CSV table of N, CA and C in Angstrom, one decimal:
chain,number,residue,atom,x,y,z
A,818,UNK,N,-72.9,-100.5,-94.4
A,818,UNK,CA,-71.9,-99.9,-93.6
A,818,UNK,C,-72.5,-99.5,-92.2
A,819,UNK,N,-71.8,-99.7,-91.0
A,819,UNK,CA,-71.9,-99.5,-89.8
A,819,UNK,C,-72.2,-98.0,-89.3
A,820,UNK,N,-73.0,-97.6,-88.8
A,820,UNK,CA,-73.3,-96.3,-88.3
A,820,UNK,C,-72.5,-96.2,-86.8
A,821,UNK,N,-71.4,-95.5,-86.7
A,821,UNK,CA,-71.0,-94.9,-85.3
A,821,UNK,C,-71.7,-93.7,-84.8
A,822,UNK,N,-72.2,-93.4,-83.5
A,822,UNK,CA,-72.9,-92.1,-83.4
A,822,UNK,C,-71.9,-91.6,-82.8
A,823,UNK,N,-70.5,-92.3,-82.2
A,823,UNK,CA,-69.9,-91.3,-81.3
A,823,UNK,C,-68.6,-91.7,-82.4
A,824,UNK,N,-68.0,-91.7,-83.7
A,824,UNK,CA,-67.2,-91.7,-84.7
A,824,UNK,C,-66.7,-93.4,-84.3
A,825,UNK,N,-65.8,-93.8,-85.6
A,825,UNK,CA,-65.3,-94.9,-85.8
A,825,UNK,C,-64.6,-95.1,-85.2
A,826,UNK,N,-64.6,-96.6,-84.2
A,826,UNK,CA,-64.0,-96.8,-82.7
A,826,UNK,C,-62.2,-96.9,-83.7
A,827,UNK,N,-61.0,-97.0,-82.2
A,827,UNK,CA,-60.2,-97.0,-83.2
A,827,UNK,C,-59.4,-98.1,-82.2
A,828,UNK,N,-58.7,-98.8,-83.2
A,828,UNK,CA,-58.0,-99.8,-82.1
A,828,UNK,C,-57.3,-99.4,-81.5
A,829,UNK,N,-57.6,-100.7,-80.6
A,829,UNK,CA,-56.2,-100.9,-79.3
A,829,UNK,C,-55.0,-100.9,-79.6
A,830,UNK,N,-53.8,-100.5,-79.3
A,830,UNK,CA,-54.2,-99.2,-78.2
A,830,UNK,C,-54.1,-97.5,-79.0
A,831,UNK,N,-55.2,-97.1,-78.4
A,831,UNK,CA,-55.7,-95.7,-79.0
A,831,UNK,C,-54.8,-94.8,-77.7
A,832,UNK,N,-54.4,-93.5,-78.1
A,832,UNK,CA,-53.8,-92.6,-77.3
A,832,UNK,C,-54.9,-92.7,-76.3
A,833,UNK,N,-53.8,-92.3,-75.1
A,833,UNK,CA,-54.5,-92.7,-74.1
A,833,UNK,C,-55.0,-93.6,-73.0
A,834,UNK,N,-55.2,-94.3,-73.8
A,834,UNK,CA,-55.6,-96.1,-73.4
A,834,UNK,C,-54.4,-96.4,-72.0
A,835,UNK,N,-54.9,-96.8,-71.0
A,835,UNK,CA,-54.2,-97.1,-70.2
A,835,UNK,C,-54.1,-99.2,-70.5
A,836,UNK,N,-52.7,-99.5,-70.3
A,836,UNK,CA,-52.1,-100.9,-71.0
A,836,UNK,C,-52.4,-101.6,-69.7
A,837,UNK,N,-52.5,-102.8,-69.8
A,837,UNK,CA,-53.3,-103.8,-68.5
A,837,UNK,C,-51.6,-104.7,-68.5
A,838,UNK,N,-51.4,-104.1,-67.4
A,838,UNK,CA,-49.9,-104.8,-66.8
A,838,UNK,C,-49.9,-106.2,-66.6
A,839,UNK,N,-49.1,-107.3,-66.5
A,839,UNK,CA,-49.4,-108.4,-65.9
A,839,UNK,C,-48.7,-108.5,-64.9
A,840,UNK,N,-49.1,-108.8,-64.0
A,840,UNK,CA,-48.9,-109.3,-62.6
A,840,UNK,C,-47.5,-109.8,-62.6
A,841,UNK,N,-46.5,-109.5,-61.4
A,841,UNK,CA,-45.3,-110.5,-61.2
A,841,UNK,C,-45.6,-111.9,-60.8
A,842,UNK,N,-44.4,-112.7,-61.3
A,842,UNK,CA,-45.0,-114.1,-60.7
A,842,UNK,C,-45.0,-113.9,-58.9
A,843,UNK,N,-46.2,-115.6,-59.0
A,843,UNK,CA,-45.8,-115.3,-57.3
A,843,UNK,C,-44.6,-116.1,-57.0
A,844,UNK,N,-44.3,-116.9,-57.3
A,844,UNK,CA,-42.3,-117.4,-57.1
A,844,UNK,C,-41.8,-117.3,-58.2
A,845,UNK,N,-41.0,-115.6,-58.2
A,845,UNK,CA,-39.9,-115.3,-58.8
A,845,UNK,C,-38.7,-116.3,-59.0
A,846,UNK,N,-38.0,-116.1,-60.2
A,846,UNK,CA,-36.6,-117.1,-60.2
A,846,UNK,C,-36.1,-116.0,-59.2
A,847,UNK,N,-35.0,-117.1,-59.1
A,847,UNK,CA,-33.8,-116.8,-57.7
A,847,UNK,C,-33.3,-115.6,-58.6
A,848,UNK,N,-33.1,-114.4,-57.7
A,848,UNK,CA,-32.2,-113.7,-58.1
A,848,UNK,C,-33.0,-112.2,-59.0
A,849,UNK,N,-34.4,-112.5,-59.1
A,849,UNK,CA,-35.2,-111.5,-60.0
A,849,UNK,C,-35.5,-110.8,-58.7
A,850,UNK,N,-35.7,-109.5,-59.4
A,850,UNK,CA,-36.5,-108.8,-58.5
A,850,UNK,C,-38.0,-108.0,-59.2
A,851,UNK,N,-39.0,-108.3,-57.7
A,851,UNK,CA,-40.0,-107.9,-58.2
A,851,UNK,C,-40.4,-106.7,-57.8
A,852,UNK,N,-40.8,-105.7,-59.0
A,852,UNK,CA,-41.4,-104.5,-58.5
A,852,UNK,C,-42.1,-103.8,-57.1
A,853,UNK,N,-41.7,-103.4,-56.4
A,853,UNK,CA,-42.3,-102.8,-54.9
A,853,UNK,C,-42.1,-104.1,-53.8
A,854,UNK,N,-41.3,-104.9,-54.5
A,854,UNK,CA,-41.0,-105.8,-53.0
A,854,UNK,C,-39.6,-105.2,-52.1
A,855,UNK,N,-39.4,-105.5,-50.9
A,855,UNK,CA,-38.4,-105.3,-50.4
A,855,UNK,C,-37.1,-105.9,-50.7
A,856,UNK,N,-36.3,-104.8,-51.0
A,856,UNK,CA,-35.2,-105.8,-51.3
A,856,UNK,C,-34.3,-106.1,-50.1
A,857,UNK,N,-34.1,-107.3,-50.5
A,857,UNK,CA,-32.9,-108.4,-49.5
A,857,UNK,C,-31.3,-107.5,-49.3
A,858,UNK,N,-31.2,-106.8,-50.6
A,858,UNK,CA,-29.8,-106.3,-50.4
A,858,UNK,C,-29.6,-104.8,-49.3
A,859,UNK,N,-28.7,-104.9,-48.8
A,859,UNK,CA,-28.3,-103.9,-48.0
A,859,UNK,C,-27.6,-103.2,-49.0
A,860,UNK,N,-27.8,-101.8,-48.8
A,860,UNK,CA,-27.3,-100.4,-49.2
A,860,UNK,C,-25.3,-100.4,-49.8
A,861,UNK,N,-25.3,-100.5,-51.0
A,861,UNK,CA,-24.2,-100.5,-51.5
A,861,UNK,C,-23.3,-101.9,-51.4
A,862,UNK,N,-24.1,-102.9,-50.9
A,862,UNK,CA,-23.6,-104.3,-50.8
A,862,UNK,C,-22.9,-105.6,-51.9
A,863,UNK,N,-23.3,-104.6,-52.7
A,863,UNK,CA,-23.2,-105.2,-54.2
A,863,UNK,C,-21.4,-105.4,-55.0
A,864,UNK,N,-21.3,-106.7,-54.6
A,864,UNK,CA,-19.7,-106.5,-54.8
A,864,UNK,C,-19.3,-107.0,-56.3
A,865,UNK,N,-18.2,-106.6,-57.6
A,865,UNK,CA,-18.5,-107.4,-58.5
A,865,UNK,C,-18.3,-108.4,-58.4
A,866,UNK,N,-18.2,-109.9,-59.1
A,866,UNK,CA,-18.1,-111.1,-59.2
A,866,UNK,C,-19.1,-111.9,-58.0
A,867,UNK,N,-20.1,-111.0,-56.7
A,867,UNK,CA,-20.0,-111.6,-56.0
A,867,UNK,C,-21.6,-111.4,-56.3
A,868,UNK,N,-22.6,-112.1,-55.9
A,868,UNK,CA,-23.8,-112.6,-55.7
A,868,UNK,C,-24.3,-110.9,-54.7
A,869,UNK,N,-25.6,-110.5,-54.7
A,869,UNK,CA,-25.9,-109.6,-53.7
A,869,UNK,C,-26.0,-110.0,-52.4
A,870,UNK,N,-26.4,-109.2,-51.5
A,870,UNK,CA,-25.7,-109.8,-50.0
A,870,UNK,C,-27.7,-110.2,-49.4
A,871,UNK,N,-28.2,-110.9,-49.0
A,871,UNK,CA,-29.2,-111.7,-48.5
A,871,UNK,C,-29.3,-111.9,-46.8
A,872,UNK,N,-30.2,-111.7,-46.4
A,872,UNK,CA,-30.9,-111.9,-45.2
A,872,UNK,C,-30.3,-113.2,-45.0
A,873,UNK,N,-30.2,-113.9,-43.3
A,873,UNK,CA,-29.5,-114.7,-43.5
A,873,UNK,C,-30.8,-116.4,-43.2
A,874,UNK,N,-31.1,-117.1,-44.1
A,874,UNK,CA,-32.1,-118.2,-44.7
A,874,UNK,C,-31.8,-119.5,-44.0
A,875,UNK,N,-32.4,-120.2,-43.7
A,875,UNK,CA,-31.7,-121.4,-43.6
A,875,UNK,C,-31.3,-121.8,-44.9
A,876,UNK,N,-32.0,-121.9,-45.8
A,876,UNK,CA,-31.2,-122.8,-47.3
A,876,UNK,C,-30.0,-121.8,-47.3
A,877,UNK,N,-29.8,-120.8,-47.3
A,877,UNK,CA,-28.2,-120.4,-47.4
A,877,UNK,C,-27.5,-120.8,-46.6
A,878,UNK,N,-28.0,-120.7,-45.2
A,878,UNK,CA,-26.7,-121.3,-44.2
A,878,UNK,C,-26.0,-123.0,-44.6
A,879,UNK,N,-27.5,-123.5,-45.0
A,879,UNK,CA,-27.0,-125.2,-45.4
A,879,UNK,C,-26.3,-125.4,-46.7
A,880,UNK,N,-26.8,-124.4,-47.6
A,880,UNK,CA,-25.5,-124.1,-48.8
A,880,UNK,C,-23.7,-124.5,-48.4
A,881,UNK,N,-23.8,-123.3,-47.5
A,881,UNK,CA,-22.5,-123.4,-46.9
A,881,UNK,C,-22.0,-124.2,-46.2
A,882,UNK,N,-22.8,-124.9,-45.6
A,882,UNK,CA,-22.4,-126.4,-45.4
A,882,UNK,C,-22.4,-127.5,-45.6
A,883,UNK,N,-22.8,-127.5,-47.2
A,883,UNK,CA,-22.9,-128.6,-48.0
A,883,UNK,C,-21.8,-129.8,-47.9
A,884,UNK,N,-22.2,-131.1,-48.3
A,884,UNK,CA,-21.7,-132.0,-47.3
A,884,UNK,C,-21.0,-132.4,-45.7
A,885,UNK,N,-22.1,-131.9,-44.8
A,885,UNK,CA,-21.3,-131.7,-43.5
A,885,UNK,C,-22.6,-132.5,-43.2
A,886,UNK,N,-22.2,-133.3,-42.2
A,886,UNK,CA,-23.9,-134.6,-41.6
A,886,UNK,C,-24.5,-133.7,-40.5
A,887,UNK,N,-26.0,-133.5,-40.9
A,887,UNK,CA,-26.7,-133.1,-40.4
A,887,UNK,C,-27.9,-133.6,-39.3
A,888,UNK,N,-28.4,-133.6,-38.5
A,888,UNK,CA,-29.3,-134.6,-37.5
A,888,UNK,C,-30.7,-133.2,-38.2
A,889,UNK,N,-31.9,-133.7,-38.6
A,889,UNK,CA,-33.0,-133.2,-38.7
A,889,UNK,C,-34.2,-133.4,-38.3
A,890,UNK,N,-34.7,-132.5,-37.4
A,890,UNK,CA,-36.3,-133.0,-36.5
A,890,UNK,C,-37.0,-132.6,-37.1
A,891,UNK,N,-38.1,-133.3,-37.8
A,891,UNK,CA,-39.2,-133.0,-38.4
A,891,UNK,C,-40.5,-133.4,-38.1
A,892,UNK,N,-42.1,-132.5,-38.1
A,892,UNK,CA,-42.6,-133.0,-37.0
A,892,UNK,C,-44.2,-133.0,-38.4
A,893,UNK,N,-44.6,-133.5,-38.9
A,893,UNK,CA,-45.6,-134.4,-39.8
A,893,UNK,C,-46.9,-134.2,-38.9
A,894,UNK,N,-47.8,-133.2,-38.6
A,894,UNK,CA,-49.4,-133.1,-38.3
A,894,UNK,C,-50.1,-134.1,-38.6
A,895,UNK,N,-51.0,-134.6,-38.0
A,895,UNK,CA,-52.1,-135.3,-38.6
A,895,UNK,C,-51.6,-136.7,-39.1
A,896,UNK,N,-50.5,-137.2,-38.6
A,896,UNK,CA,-50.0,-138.5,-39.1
A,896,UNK,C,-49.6,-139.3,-37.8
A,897,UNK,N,-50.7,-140.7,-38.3
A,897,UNK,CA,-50.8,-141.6,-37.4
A,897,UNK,C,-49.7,-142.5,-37.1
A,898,UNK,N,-49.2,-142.8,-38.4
A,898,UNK,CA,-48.4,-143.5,-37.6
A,898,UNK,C,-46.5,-142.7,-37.2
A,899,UNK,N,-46.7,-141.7,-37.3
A,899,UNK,CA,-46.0,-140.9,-36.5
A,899,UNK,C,-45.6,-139.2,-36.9
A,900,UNK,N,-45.5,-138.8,-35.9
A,900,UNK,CA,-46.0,-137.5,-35.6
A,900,UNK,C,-45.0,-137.0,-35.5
A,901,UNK,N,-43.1,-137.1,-35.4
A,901,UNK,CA,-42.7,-136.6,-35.5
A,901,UNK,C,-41.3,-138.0,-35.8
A,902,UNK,N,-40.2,-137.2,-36.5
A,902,UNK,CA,-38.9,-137.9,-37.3
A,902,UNK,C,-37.8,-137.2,-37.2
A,903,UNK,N,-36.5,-137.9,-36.9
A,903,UNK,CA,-35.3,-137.6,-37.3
A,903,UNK,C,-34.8,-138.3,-38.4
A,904,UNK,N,-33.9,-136.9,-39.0
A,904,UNK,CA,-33.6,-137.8,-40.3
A,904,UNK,C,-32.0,-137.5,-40.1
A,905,UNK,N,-31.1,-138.4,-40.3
A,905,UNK,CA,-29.5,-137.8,-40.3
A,905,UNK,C,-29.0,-138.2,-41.3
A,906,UNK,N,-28.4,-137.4,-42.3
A,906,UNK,CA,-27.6,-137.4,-43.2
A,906,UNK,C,-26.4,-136.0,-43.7
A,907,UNK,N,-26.1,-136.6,-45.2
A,907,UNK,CA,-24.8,-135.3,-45.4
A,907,UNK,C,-25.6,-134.5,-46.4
A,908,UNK,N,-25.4,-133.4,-45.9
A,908,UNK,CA,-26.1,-132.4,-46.4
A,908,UNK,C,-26.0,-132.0,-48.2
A,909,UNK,N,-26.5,-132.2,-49.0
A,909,UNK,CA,-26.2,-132.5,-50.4
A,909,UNK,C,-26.7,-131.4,-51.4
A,910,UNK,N,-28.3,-130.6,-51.0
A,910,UNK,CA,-28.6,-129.3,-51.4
A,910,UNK,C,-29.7,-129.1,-50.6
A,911,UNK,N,-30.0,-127.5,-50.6
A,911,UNK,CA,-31.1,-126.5,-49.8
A,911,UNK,C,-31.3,-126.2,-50.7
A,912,UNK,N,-33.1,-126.1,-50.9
A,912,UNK,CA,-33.6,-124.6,-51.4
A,912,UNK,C,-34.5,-124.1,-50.8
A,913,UNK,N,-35.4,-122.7,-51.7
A,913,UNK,CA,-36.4,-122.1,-50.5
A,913,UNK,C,-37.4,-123.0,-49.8
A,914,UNK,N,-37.9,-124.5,-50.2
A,914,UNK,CA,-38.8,-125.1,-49.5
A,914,UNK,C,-38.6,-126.9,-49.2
A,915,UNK,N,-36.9,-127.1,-49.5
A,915,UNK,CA,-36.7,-128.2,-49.2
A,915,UNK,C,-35.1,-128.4,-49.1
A,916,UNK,N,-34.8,-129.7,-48.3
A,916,UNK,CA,-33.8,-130.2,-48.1
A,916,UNK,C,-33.1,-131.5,-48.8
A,917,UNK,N,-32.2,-131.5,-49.4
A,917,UNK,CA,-31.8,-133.2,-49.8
A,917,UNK,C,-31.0,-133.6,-48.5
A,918,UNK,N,-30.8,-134.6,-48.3
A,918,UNK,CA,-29.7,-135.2,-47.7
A,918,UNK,C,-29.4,-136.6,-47.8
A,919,UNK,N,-28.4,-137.6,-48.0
A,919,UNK,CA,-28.1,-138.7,-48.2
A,919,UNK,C,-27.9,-139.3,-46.9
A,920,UNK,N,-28.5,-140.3,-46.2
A,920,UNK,CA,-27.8,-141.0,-45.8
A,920,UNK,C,-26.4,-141.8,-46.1
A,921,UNK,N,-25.2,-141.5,-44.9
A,921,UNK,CA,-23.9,-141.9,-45.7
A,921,UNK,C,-23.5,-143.9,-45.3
A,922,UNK,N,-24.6,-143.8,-44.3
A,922,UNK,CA,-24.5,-145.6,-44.4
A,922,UNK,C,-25.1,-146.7,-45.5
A,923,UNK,N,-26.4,-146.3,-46.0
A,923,UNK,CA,-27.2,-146.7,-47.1
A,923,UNK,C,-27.4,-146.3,-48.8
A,924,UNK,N,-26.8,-144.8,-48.0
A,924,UNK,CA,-26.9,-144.2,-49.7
A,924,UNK,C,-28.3,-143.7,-49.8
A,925,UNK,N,-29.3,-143.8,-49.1
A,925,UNK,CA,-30.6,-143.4,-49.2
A,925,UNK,C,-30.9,-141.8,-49.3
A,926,UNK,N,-31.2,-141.6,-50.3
A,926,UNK,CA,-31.4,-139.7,-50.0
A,926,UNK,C,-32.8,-139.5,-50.2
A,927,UNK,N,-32.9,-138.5,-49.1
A,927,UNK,CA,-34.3,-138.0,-48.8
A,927,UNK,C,-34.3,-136.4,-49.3
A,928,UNK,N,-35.7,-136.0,-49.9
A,928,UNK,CA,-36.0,-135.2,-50.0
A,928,UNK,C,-36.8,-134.8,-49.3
A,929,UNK,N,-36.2,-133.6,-48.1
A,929,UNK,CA,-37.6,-133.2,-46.7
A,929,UNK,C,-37.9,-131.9,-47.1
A,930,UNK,N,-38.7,-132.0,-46.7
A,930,UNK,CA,-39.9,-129.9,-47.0
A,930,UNK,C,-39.3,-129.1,-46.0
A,931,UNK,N,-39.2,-128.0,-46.2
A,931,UNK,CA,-39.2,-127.2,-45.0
A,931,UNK,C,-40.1,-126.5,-44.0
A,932,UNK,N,-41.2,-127.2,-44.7
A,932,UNK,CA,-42.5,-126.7,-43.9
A,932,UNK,C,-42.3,-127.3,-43.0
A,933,UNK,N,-42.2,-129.0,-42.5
A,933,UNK,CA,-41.7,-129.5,-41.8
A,933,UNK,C,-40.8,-129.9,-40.6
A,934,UNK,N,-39.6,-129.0,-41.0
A,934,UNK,CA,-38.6,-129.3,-40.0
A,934,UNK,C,-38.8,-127.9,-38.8
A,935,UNK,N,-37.9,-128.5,-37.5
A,935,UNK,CA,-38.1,-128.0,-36.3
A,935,UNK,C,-36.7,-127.1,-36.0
A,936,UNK,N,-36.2,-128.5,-36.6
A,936,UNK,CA,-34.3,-128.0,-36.6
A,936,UNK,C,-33.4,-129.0,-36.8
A,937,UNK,N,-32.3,-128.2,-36.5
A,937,UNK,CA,-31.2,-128.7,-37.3
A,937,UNK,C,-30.1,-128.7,-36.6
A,938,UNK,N,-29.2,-129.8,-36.3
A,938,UNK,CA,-27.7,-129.7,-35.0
A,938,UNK,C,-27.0,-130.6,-35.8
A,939,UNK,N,-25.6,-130.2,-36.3
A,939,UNK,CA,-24.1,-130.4,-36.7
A,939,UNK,C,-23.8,-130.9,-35.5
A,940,UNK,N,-22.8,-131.5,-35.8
A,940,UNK,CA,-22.1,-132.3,-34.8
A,940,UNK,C,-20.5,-131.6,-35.0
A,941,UNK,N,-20.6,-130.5,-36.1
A,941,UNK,CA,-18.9,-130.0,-36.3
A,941,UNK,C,-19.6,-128.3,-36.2
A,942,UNK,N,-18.4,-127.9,-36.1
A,942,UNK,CA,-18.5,-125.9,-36.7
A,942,UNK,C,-19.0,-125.9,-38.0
A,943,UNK,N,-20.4,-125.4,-38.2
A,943,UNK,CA,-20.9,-124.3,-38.9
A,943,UNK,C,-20.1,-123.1,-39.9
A,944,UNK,N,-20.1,-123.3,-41.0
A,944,UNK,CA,-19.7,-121.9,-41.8
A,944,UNK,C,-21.0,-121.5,-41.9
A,945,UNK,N,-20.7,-120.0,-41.4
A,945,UNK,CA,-21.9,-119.2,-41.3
A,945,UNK,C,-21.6,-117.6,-41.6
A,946,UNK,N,-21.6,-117.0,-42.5
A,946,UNK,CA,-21.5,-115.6,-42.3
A,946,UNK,C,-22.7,-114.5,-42.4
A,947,UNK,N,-22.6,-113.7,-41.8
A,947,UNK,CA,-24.3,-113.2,-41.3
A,947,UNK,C,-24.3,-111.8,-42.4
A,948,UNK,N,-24.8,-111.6,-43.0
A,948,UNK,CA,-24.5,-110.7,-43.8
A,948,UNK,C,-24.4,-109.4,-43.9
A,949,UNK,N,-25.0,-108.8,-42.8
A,949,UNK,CA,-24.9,-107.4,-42.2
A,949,UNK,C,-23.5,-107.0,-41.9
A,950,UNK,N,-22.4,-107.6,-41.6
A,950,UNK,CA,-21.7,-107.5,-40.3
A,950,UNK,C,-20.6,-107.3,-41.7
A,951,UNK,N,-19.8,-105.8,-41.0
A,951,UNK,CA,-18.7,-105.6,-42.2
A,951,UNK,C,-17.7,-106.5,-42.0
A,952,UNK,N,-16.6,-106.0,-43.2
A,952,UNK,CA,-15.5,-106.8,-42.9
A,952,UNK,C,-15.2,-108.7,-42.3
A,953,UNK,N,-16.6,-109.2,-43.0
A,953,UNK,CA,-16.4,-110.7,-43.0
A,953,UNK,C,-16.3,-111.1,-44.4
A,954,UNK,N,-15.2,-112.1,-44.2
A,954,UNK,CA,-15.0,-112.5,-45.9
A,954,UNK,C,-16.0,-113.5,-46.7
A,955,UNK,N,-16.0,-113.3,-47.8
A,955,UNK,CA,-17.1,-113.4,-48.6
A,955,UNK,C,-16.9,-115.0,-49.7
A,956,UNK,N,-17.7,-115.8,-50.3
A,956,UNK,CA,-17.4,-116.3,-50.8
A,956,UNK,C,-17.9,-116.3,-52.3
A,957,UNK,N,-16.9,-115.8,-53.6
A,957,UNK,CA,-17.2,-115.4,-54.8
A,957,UNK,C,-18.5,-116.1,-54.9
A,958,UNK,N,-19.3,-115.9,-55.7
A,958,UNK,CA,-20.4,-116.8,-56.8
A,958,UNK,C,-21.3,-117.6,-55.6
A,959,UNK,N,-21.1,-117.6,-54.5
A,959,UNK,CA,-22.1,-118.4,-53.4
A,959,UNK,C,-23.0,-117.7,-52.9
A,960,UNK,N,-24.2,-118.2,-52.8
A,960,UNK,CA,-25.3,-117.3,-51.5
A,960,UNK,C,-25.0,-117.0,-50.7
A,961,UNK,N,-25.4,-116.0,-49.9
A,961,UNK,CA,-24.7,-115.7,-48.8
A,961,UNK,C,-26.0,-115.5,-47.8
């Protein structure tokens, strides 16, 4: 038998014991929130049926204008054989770090980063609603 001089240890976790937290991830799913981060929603913004109200992103703006043709300048560092690209197509999905878009002559769809791009010009009106601003209408279940 084992001799303890300071009595028989007792398992984890013993009163007291402070619990080893795990870390939030570093890319949260859409829509979690992480402990002590800032939140995106403004003060009472919270509508039912409707998504929380969000800083205004480019992947949200191009949400809202999904299928509308887009012209995109993208500019590639360190690449020889060329250093910067336009891509134009109809806009198909955004998210936080890329763009799809189809070309509507070929059918070709590209997948571009957003690390990448410079910008972005429509050739029609933009739906755009900024989300600070009262009394603009909302669209159920969409990003905003």
């Amino acid at each position: 038998m084992m001799n303890y001089p300071y009595g028989k240890p007792t398992p984890y976790p013993y009163p007291g014991a402070v619990q080893a937290q795990s870390a939030p991830p570093l890319y949260p799913a859409s829509g979690s929130v992480i402990p002590g981060a800032p939140s995106t929603a403004a003060p009472g913004s919270l509508v039912p049926g409707q998504l929380p109200l969000e800083q205004s992103y480019i992947e949200n703006i191009l949400r809202l204008n999904l299928g509308k043709v887009a012209t995109l300048y993208m500019t590639y560092e360190n690449n020889r054989e060329w250093n910067a690209k336009i891509f134009k197509g109809k806009v198909e999905a955004a998210g936080r770090d890329h763009i799809i878009i189809s070309d509507p002559q070929t059918g070709m769809r590209y997948l571009l980063l957003m690390v990448n791009l410079d910008y972005i010009t429509f050739d029609e009106p933009l739906n755009y609603y900024y989300p600070l601003q009262p009394g603009q209408p909302t669209v159920p279940g969409q990003p905003r």
